[in-house]
Amino acid sequence: MLGANITFPNVDVSTANININGTGDIITLTETGVYQVDYNLYLGTGVSLLTTIQLRLNGTVIPGSQSFISVGLSAESNIVGQAIFQANTGAQLTLFTTGILTLGLVNTNSAAITITKIV
């Protein structure tokens, strides 16, 4: 199975406690706390059968954050997910996809993520 981080190419970071790397696929949380992450993926064509979307913290799947997609290559989907978790300073957050054929967020595909520090 293949896998890749989902990129957020047009990122607008509006807080000092969140940084994103130059390729738009790794988010670093610069303050310890409890965070809520909401994500939305609009997937046009090019999604494999049996694709999984996962929020990962330091490379480990956040429990309850996985979405499983089982659609054909010509179908369109809107996938939403949410997770609340504890993170330490310097923790790295990624939205990851796995599948027989992974998706590419190009053309009609897009992604949005909102990260809120609760405590």
Short mmCIF file of C-alpha atoms in Angstrom, two decimals:
data_model
loop_
_atom_site.label_atom_id
_atom_site.label_comp_id
_atom_site.label_asym_id
_atom_site.label_seq_id
_atom_site.Cartn_x
_atom_site.Cartn_y
_atom_site.Cartn_z
CA MET A 1 0.00 0.00 0.00
CA LEU A 2 1.09 3.52 -0.74
CA GLY A 3 0.73 6.47 1.57
CA ALA A 4 1.41 10.18 1.67
CA ASN A 5 0.79 13.30 3.71
CA ILE A 6 -2.01 15.47 2.37
CA THR A 7 -0.77 18.96 1.56
CA PHE A 8 -2.40 22.29 2.32
CA PRO A 9 -0.86 24.47 -0.41
CA ASN A 10 -2.71 27.71 0.40
CA VAL A 11 -2.23 27.83 4.16
CA ASP A 12 -3.19 30.90 6.16
CA VAL A 13 -1.79 30.41 9.66
CA SER A 14 -3.42 32.92 11.97
CA THR A 15 -1.79 32.01 15.30
CA ALA A 16 1.69 31.94 16.75
CA ASN A 17 1.32 28.45 18.28
CA ILE A 18 1.05 26.64 14.93
CA ASN A 19 3.70 26.45 12.20
CA ILE A 20 3.54 24.65 8.86
CA ASN A 21 6.53 23.52 6.83
CA GLY A 22 7.40 24.83 3.37
CA THR A 23 5.69 21.97 1.53
CA GLY A 24 2.43 22.45 3.46
CA ASP A 25 2.19 18.90 4.78
CA ILE A 26 3.58 18.93 8.36
CA ILE A 27 2.06 21.15 11.05
CA THR A 28 4.10 21.79 14.20
CA LEU A 29 2.29 22.72 17.42
CA THR A 30 4.55 25.07 19.38
CA GLU A 31 2.62 24.99 22.68
CA THR A 32 1.60 22.10 24.93
CA GLY A 33 -2.17 21.83 25.22
CA VAL A 34 -5.41 20.19 24.20
CA TYR A 35 -6.27 20.74 20.55
CA GLN A 36 -9.31 20.23 18.36
CA VAL A 37 -8.67 19.57 14.68
CA ASP A 38 -11.40 19.66 12.04
CA TYR A 39 -10.63 18.69 8.45
CA ASN A 40 -12.63 18.68 5.24
CA LEU A 41 -11.58 16.99 2.02
CA TYR A 42 -13.42 17.35 -1.25
CA LEU A 43 -12.37 14.53 -3.53
CA GLY A 44 -13.17 14.53 -7.19
CA THR A 45 -11.95 11.67 -9.33
CA GLY A 46 -8.69 9.85 -8.70
CA VAL A 47 -9.53 8.29 -5.34
CA SER A 48 -8.74 4.64 -5.00
CA LEU A 49 -11.00 1.97 -3.74
CA LEU A 50 -10.14 1.43 -0.08
CA THR A 51 -8.50 4.74 0.80
CA THR A 52 -7.97 5.70 4.45
CA ILE A 53 -7.59 9.24 5.78
CA GLN A 54 -5.84 9.54 9.16
CA LEU A 55 -4.82 12.36 11.47
CA ARG A 56 -1.38 11.53 12.84
CA LEU A 57 0.45 13.03 15.78
CA ASN A 58 4.22 12.43 15.64
CA GLY A 59 3.57 9.66 13.10
CA THR A 60 0.99 7.80 15.22
CA VAL A 61 -2.69 7.66 14.24
CA ILE A 62 -4.86 9.68 16.63
CA PRO A 63 -7.52 7.24 17.93
CA GLY A 64 -10.91 7.79 16.31
CA SER A 65 -9.56 10.05 13.56
CA GLN A 66 -9.59 7.57 10.67
CA SER A 67 -12.02 7.84 7.77
CA PHE A 68 -12.39 4.95 5.36
CA ILE A 69 -13.36 5.67 1.77
CA SER A 70 -14.68 2.95 -0.49
CA VAL A 71 -15.66 4.59 -3.77
CA GLY A 72 -14.97 4.11 -7.44
CA LEU A 73 -12.53 6.17 -9.44
CA SER A 74 -15.27 8.28 -11.03
CA ALA A 75 -17.17 9.10 -7.83
CA GLU A 76 -16.89 12.35 -5.87
CA SER A 77 -16.79 12.53 -2.08
CA ASN A 78 -16.74 15.06 0.73
CA ILE A 79 -14.92 13.69 3.77
CA VAL A 80 -15.01 15.45 7.14
CA GLY A 81 -13.29 14.48 10.35
CA GLN A 82 -12.53 15.77 13.81
CA ALA A 83 -10.25 14.86 16.69
CA ILE A 84 -9.53 16.24 20.15
CA PHE A 85 -6.15 15.32 21.64
CA GLN A 86 -3.35 16.33 24.00
CA ALA A 87 -0.08 17.46 22.39
CA ASN A 88 3.29 18.52 23.74
CA THR A 89 5.43 21.41 22.49
CA GLY A 90 6.98 20.52 19.13
CA ALA A 91 4.42 17.83 18.28
CA GLN A 92 3.95 17.30 14.55
CA LEU A 93 0.50 16.84 13.04
CA THR A 94 -0.18 15.39 9.60
CA LEU A 95 -3.24 14.38 7.62
CA PHE A 96 -2.23 11.13 5.95
CA THR A 97 -3.78 9.01 3.23
CA THR A 98 -3.18 5.35 2.54
CA GLY A 99 -4.60 3.10 -0.12
CA ILE A 100 -4.00 0.94 -3.14
CA LEU A 101 -3.83 4.17 -5.16
CA THR A 102 -3.52 7.33 -3.11
CA LEU A 103 -5.32 10.54 -3.89
CA GLY A 104 -3.70 13.67 -5.23
CA LEU A 105 -5.24 16.98 -4.23
CA VAL A 106 -5.22 18.52 -7.68
CA ASN A 107 -7.87 19.79 -10.09
CA THR A 108 -11.21 19.30 -8.34
CA ASN A 109 -9.71 17.96 -5.08
CA SER A 110 -9.14 20.28 -2.13
CA ALA A 111 -8.44 20.17 1.60
CA ALA A 112 -9.05 22.46 4.55
CA ILE A 113 -7.96 22.12 8.17
CA THR A 114 -8.83 24.12 11.29
CA ILE A 115 -6.75 23.72 14.44
CA THR A 116 -8.02 25.18 17.72
CA LYS A 117 -6.13 25.13 21.01
CA ILE A 118 -8.80 24.41 23.63
CA VAL A 119 -6.66 24.43 26.79
#
